[in-house]
Short mmCIF file of C-alpha atoms and ligand atoms in Angstrom, two decimals:
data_model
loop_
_atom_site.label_atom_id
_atom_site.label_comp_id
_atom_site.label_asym_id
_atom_site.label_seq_id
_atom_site.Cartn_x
_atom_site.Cartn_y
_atom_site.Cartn_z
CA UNK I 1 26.73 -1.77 -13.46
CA UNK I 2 24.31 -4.33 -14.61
CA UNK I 3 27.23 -7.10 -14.91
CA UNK I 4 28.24 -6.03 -11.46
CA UNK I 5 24.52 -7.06 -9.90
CA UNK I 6 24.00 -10.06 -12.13
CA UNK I 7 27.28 -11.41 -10.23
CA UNK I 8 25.90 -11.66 -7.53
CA UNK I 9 22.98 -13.68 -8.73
CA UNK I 10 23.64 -17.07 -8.71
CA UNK I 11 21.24 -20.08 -9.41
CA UNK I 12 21.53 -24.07 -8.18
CA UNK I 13 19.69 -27.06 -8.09
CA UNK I 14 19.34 -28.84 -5.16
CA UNK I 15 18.03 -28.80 -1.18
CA UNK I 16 17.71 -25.31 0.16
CA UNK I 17 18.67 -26.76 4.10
CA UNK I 18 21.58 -27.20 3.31
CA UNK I 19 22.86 -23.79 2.21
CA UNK I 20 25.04 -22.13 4.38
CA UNK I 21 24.12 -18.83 3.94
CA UNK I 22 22.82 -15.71 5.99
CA UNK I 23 19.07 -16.87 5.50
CA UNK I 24 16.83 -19.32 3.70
CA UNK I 25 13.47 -18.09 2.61
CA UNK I 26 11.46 -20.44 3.38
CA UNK I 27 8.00 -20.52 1.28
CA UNK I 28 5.49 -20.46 4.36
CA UNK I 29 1.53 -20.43 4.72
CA UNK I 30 0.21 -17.56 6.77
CA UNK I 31 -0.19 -19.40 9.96
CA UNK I 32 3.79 -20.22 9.95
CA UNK I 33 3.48 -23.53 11.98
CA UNK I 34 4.66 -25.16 8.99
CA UNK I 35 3.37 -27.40 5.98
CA UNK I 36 4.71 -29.43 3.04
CA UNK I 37 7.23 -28.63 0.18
CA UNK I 38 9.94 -26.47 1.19
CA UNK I 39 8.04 -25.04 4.76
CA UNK I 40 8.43 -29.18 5.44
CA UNK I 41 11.80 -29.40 4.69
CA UNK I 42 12.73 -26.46 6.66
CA UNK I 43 10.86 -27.20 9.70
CA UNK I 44 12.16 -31.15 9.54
CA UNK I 45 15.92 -29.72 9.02
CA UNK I 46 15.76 -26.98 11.40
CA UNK I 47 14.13 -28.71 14.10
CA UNK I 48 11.67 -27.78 17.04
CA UNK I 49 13.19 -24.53 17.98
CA UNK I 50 11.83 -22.85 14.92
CA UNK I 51 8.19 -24.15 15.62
CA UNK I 52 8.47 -22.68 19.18
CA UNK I 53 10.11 -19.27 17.74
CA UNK I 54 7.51 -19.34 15.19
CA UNK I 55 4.35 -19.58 17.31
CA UNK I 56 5.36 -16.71 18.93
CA UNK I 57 5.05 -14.65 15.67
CA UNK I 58 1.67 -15.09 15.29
CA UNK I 59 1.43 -15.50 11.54
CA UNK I 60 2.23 -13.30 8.36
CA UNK I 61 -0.21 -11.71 5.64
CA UNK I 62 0.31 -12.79 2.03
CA UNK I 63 3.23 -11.02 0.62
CA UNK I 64 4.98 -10.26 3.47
CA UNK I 65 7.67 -11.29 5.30
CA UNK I 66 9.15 -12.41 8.97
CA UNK I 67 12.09 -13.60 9.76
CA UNK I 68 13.83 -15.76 12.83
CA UNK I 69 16.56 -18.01 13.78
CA UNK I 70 17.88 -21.00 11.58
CA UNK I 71 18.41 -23.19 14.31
CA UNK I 72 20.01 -26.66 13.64
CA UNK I 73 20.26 -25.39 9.79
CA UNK I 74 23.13 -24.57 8.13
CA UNK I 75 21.84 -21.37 7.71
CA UNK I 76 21.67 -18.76 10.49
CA UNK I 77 18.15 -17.34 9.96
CA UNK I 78 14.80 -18.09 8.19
CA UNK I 79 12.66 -15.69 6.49
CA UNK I 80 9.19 -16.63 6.04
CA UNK I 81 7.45 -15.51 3.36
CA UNK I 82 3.88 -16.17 2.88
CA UNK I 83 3.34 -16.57 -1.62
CA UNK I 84 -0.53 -16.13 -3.16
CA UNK I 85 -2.45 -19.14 -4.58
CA UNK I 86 -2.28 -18.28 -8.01
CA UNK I 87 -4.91 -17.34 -9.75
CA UNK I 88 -4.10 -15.67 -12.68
CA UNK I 89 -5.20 -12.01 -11.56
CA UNK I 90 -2.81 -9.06 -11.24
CA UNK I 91 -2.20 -9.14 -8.03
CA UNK I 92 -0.61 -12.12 -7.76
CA UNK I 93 2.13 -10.41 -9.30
CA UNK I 94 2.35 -7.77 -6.59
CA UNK I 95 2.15 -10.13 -4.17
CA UNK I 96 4.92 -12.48 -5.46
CA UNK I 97 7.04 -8.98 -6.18
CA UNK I 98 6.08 -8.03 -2.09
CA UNK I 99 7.48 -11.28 -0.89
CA UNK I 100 10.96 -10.75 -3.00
CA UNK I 101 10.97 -7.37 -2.04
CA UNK I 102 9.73 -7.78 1.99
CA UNK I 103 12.13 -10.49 2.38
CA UNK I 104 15.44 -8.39 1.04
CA UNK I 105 14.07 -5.87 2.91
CA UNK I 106 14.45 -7.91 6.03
CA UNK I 107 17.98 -9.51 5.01
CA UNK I 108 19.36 -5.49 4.69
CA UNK I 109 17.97 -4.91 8.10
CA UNK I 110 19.51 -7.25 9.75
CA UNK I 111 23.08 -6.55 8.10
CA UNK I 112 22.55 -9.82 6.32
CA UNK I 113 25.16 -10.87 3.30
CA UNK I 114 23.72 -13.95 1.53
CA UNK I 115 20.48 -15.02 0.99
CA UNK I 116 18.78 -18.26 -0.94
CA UNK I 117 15.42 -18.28 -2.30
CA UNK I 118 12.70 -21.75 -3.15
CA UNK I 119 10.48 -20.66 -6.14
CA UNK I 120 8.50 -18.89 -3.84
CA UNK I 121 4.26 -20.15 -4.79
CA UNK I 122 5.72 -22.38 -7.28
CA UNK I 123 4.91 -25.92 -5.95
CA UNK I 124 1.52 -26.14 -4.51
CA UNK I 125 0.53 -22.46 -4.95
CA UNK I 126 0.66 -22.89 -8.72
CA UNK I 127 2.60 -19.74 -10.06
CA UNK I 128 3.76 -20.58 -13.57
CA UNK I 129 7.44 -21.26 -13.01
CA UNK I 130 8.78 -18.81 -15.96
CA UNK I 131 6.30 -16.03 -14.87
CA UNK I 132 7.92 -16.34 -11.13
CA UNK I 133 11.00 -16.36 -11.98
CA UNK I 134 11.12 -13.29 -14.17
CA UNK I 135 9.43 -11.52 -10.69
CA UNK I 136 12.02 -12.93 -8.45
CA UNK I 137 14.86 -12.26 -10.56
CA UNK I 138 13.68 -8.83 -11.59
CA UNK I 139 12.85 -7.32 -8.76
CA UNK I 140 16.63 -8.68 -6.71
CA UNK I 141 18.46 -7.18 -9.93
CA UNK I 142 16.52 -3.73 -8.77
CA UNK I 143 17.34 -4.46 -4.97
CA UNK I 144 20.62 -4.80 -5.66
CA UNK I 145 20.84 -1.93 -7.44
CA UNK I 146 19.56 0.47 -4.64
CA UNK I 147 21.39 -2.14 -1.83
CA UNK I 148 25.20 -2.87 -2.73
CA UNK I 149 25.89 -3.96 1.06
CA UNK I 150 24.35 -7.21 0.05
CA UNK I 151 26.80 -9.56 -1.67
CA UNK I 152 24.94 -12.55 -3.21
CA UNK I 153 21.61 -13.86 -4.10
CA UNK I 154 21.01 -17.56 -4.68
CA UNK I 155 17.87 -19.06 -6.67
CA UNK I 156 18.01 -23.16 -5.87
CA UNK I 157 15.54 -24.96 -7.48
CA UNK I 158 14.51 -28.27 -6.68
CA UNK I 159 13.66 -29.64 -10.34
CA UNK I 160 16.39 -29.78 -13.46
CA UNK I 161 13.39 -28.33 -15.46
CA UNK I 162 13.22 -25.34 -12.92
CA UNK I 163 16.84 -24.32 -12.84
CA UNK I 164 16.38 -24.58 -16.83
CA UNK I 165 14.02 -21.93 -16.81
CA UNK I 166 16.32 -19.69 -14.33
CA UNK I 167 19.56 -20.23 -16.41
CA UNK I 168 17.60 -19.72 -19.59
CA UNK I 169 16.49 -16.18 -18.47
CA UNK I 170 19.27 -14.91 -16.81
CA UNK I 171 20.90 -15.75 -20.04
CA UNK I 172 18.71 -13.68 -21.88
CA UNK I 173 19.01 -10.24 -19.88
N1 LIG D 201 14.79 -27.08 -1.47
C1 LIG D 201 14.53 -26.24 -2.51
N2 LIG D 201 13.33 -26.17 -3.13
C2 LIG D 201 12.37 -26.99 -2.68
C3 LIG D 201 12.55 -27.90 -1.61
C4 LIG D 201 13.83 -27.92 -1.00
N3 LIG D 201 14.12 -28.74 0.03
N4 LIG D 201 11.38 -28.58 -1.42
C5 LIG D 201 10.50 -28.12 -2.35
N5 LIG D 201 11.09 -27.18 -3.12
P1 LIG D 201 6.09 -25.40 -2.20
P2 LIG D 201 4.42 -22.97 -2.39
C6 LIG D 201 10.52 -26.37 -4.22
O1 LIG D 201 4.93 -26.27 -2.57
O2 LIG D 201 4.01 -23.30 -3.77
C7 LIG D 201 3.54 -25.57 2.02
O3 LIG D 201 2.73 -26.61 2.51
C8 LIG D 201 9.35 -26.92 -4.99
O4 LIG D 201 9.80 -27.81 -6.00
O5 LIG D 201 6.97 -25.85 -1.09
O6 LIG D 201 4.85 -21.56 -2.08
C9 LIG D 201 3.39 -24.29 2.82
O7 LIG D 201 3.12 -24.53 4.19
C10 LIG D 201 8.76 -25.65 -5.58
O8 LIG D 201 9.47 -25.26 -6.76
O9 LIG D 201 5.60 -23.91 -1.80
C11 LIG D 201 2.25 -23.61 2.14
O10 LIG D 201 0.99 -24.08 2.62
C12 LIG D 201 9.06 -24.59 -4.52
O11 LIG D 201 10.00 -25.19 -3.61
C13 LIG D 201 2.40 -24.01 0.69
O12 LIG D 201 3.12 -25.24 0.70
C14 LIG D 201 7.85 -24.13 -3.71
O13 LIG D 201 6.95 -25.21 -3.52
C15 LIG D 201 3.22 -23.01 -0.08
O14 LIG D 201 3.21 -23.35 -1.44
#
Protein backbone atom coordinates (compact mmCIF):
# COMPACT_ATOMS: atom_id res chain seq x y z
CA UNK A 1 0.00 0.00 0.00
CA UNK A 2 2.51 2.51 1.08
CA UNK A 3 4.91 1.62 -2.03
CA UNK A 4 1.83 1.95 -4.16
CA UNK A 5 1.29 5.91 -2.99
CA UNK A 6 4.96 6.75 -2.80
CA UNK A 7 4.85 5.90 -6.74
CA UNK A 8 3.11 8.30 -7.43
CA UNK A 9 5.21 10.88 -5.73
CA UNK A 10 7.71 12.10 -7.78
CA UNK A 11 10.23 15.03 -7.17
CA UNK A 12 12.31 17.38 -9.94
CA UNK A 13 14.32 20.25 -10.15
CA UNK A 14 13.59 22.76 -12.40
CA UNK A 15 10.76 25.55 -13.73
CA UNK A 16 7.29 24.66 -12.63
CA UNK A 17 5.71 26.52 -16.19
CA UNK A 18 6.75 24.24 -17.92
CA UNK A 19 5.10 21.09 -16.57
CA UNK A 20 2.54 19.68 -18.49
CA UNK A 21 0.38 18.51 -16.07
CA UNK A 22 -3.37 18.86 -14.86
CA UNK A 23 -2.42 21.95 -12.59
CA UNK A 24 0.45 23.97 -11.21
CA UNK A 25 0.09 25.31 -7.73
CA UNK A 26 1.16 28.31 -7.90
CA UNK A 27 2.43 29.91 -4.41
CA UNK A 28 0.13 33.14 -4.42
CA UNK A 29 -0.38 36.19 -1.91
CA UNK A 30 -3.95 36.68 -0.82
CA UNK A 31 -4.81 39.38 -3.22
CA UNK A 32 -3.96 36.87 -6.30
CA UNK A 33 -2.96 39.69 -8.79
CA UNK A 34 0.34 38.24 -8.68
CA UNK A 35 3.95 38.90 -7.16
CA UNK A 36 7.52 37.57 -7.37
CA UNK A 37 9.04 34.00 -7.09
CA UNK A 38 6.95 31.41 -8.48
CA UNK A 39 3.35 33.75 -8.53
CA UNK A 40 5.93 35.85 -11.13
CA UNK A 41 6.80 33.14 -13.09
CA UNK A 42 3.38 31.91 -13.45
CA UNK A 43 1.72 35.06 -14.24
CA UNK A 44 4.79 36.00 -16.89
CA UNK A 45 4.34 32.30 -18.49
CA UNK A 46 0.71 32.15 -18.42
CA UNK A 47 0.02 35.46 -19.65
CA UNK A 48 -2.81 38.17 -19.20
CA UNK A 49 -5.72 35.88 -19.24
CA UNK A 50 -4.95 34.61 -15.79
CA UNK A 51 -4.70 38.24 -14.32
CA UNK A 52 -8.19 38.96 -15.83
CA UNK A 53 -9.59 35.40 -14.53
CA UNK A 54 -7.95 36.15 -11.36
CA UNK A 55 -9.41 39.57 -10.52
CA UNK A 56 -12.56 38.15 -10.77
CA UNK A 57 -11.85 35.83 -7.75
CA UNK A 58 -11.48 38.35 -5.45
CA UNK A 59 -8.63 36.98 -3.37
CA UNK A 60 -8.02 33.82 -1.09
CA UNK A 61 -7.47 33.55 2.85
CA UNK A 62 -4.19 32.03 4.03
CA UNK A 63 -4.33 28.35 3.67
CA UNK A 64 -6.72 28.02 1.24
CA UNK A 65 -7.05 27.42 -2.11
CA UNK A 66 -8.65 28.60 -5.70
CA UNK A 67 -8.14 27.41 -8.71
CA UNK A 68 -8.56 28.65 -12.64
CA UNK A 69 -7.40 28.21 -16.09
CA UNK A 70 -3.64 27.70 -17.14
CA UNK A 71 -3.88 29.68 -20.08
CA UNK A 72 -0.79 29.93 -22.42
CA UNK A 73 0.92 27.32 -19.82
CA UNK A 74 1.64 24.04 -20.45
CA UNK A 75 -0.48 23.19 -17.83
CA UNK A 76 -4.29 23.31 -18.05
CA UNK A 77 -5.18 24.93 -14.70
CA UNK A 78 -3.64 26.94 -11.78
CA UNK A 79 -4.35 26.51 -8.24
CA UNK A 80 -3.58 29.31 -6.07
CA UNK A 81 -2.67 28.77 -2.85
CA UNK A 82 -2.08 31.50 -0.47
CA UNK A 83 1.25 30.00 2.25
CA UNK A 84 1.74 31.89 5.95
CA UNK A 85 4.78 34.13 6.63
CA UNK A 86 6.51 31.99 8.85
CA UNK A 87 6.86 32.63 12.06
CA UNK A 88 7.69 29.84 13.96
CA UNK A 89 4.19 29.34 15.79
CA UNK A 90 1.97 26.28 15.38
CA UNK A 91 -0.12 27.37 13.11
CA UNK A 92 1.96 27.81 10.47
CA UNK A 93 1.94 24.24 10.29
CA UNK A 94 -1.82 24.02 9.86
CA UNK A 95 -1.77 26.47 7.52
CA UNK A 96 1.00 25.01 5.26
CA UNK A 97 -0.93 21.39 5.87
CA UNK A 98 -4.48 23.52 4.67
CA UNK A 99 -2.85 24.67 1.51
CA UNK A 100 -1.57 20.88 0.58
CA UNK A 101 -4.69 19.64 1.63
CA UNK A 102 -7.22 22.62 0.01
CA UNK A 103 -5.36 22.39 -3.12
CA UNK A 104 -5.78 18.30 -3.62
CA UNK A 105 -8.97 18.92 -2.55
CA UNK A 106 -9.59 21.12 -5.53
CA UNK A 107 -7.51 18.85 -8.11
CA UNK A 108 -10.13 15.69 -6.97
CA UNK A 109 -12.97 18.01 -7.68
CA UNK A 110 -12.30 18.81 -10.75
CA UNK A 111 -11.46 15.09 -11.92
CA UNK A 112 -7.90 16.27 -12.09
CA UNK A 113 -4.91 13.48 -12.66
CA UNK A 114 -1.55 15.25 -12.14
CA UNK A 115 -0.60 17.90 -10.13
CA UNK A 116 2.97 19.86 -9.42
CA UNK A 117 3.71 21.69 -6.38
CA UNK A 118 6.64 25.02 -5.69
CA UNK A 119 7.76 24.71 -1.98
CA UNK A 120 4.77 26.35 -1.10
CA UNK A 121 6.08 29.63 1.72
CA UNK A 122 9.49 28.52 1.09
CA UNK A 123 11.11 31.49 -0.78
CA UNK A 124 10.08 34.75 0.61
CA UNK A 125 7.64 33.44 3.26
CA UNK A 126 10.54 31.80 5.09
CA UNK A 127 9.28 28.19 6.01
CA UNK A 128 12.36 26.13 6.81
CA UNK A 129 12.70 24.03 3.67
CA UNK A 130 13.01 20.46 5.58
CA UNK A 131 10.08 21.40 7.96
CA UNK A 132 7.86 22.10 4.60
CA UNK A 133 8.65 19.47 2.97
CA UNK A 134 7.92 16.83 5.58
CA UNK A 135 4.14 18.80 5.60
CA UNK A 136 3.80 18.65 1.91
CA UNK A 137 4.93 15.26 1.49
CA UNK A 138 3.06 13.94 4.49
CA UNK A 139 -0.02 15.11 4.17
CA UNK A 140 -0.20 13.97 -0.19
CA UNK A 141 1.02 10.39 1.08
CA UNK A 142 -2.40 10.63 3.37
CA UNK A 143 -4.41 12.16 0.32
CA UNK A 144 -3.50 9.61 -1.67
CA UNK A 145 -4.36 7.19 0.54
CA UNK A 146 -8.09 8.23 0.95
CA UNK A 147 -7.99 9.51 -3.10
CA UNK A 148 -6.62 6.66 -5.53
CA UNK A 149 -8.36 8.46 -8.64
CA UNK A 150 -5.41 10.73 -8.55
CA UNK A 151 -2.37 9.32 -10.35
CA UNK A 152 0.74 11.45 -9.63
CA UNK A 153 2.09 14.13 -7.49
CA UNK A 154 5.15 16.14 -8.50
CA UNK A 155 7.41 18.26 -5.95
CA UNK A 156 9.85 20.57 -8.42
CA UNK A 157 12.11 22.52 -6.69
CA UNK A 158 13.91 25.30 -7.99
CA UNK A 159 17.35 24.91 -6.00
CA UNK A 160 19.75 21.52 -6.17
CA UNK A 161 19.88 22.06 -2.32
CA UNK A 162 15.96 21.88 -2.23
CA UNK A 163 15.39 18.77 -4.25
CA UNK A 164 18.28 17.37 -1.81
CA UNK A 165 16.18 17.78 1.03
CA UNK A 166 13.00 16.14 -0.87
CA UNK A 167 15.01 13.08 -2.16
CA UNK A 168 16.69 12.77 1.20
CA UNK A 169 13.28 12.34 2.99
CA UNK A 170 11.39 10.45 0.77
CA UNK A 171 14.31 8.17 1.08
CA UNK A 172 13.93 7.88 4.58
CA UNK A 173 10.07 6.88 4.87
N1 LIG B 1 9.51 26.92 -10.56
C1 LIG B 1 9.59 26.21 -9.41
N2 LIG B 1 9.89 26.77 -8.21
C2 LIG B 1 10.12 28.09 -8.19
C3 LIG B 1 10.07 28.91 -9.35
C4 LIG B 1 9.74 28.26 -10.57
N3 LIG B 1 9.65 28.94 -11.73
N4 LIG B 1 10.35 30.19 -8.98
C5 LIG B 1 10.61 30.17 -7.64
N5 LIG B 1 10.48 28.92 -7.17
P1 LIG B 1 8.25 32.12 -3.46
P2 LIG B 1 6.50 32.03 -1.07
C6 LIG B 1 10.60 28.42 -5.78
O1 LIG B 1 9.06 33.22 -2.86
O2 LIG B 1 7.66 31.86 -0.16
C7 LIG B 1 5.33 36.03 -4.18
O3 LIG B 1 5.70 37.37 -4.40
C8 LIG B 1 11.46 29.18 -4.81
O4 LIG B 1 12.82 28.83 -4.97
O5 LIG B 1 7.87 32.21 -4.89
O6 LIG B 1 5.30 31.17 -0.87
C9 LIG B 1 3.84 35.87 -3.92
O7 LIG B 1 3.07 36.82 -4.62
C10 LIG B 1 10.90 28.71 -3.48
O8 LIG B 1 11.47 27.45 -3.11
O9 LIG B 1 6.86 31.91 -2.64
C11 LIG B 1 3.74 36.06 -2.45
O10 LIG B 1 3.67 37.43 -2.09
C12 LIG B 1 9.42 28.46 -3.78
O11 LIG B 1 9.30 28.49 -5.21
C13 LIG B 1 5.03 35.46 -1.92
O12 LIG B 1 5.97 35.56 -2.99
C14 LIG B 1 8.46 29.49 -3.20
O13 LIG B 1 9.06 30.78 -3.20
C15 LIG B 1 4.88 34.01 -1.57
O14 LIG B 1 6.06 33.55 -0.96
Amino acid sequence: MKKEILDKIEIRQGDITRLDVDAIVNAANSKLLGGGGVDGAIHRAAGPGLLEECRTIGGCPTGEARITGGYNLPARHVIHTVGPVYSGKPQDRQLLTGCYLSSLNLAAENNLKTIAFPAISCGVYGYPIKDACKIAVDTSMEFLSRHPSLKKIIFIQFSEKDYGVYEAYLKSI
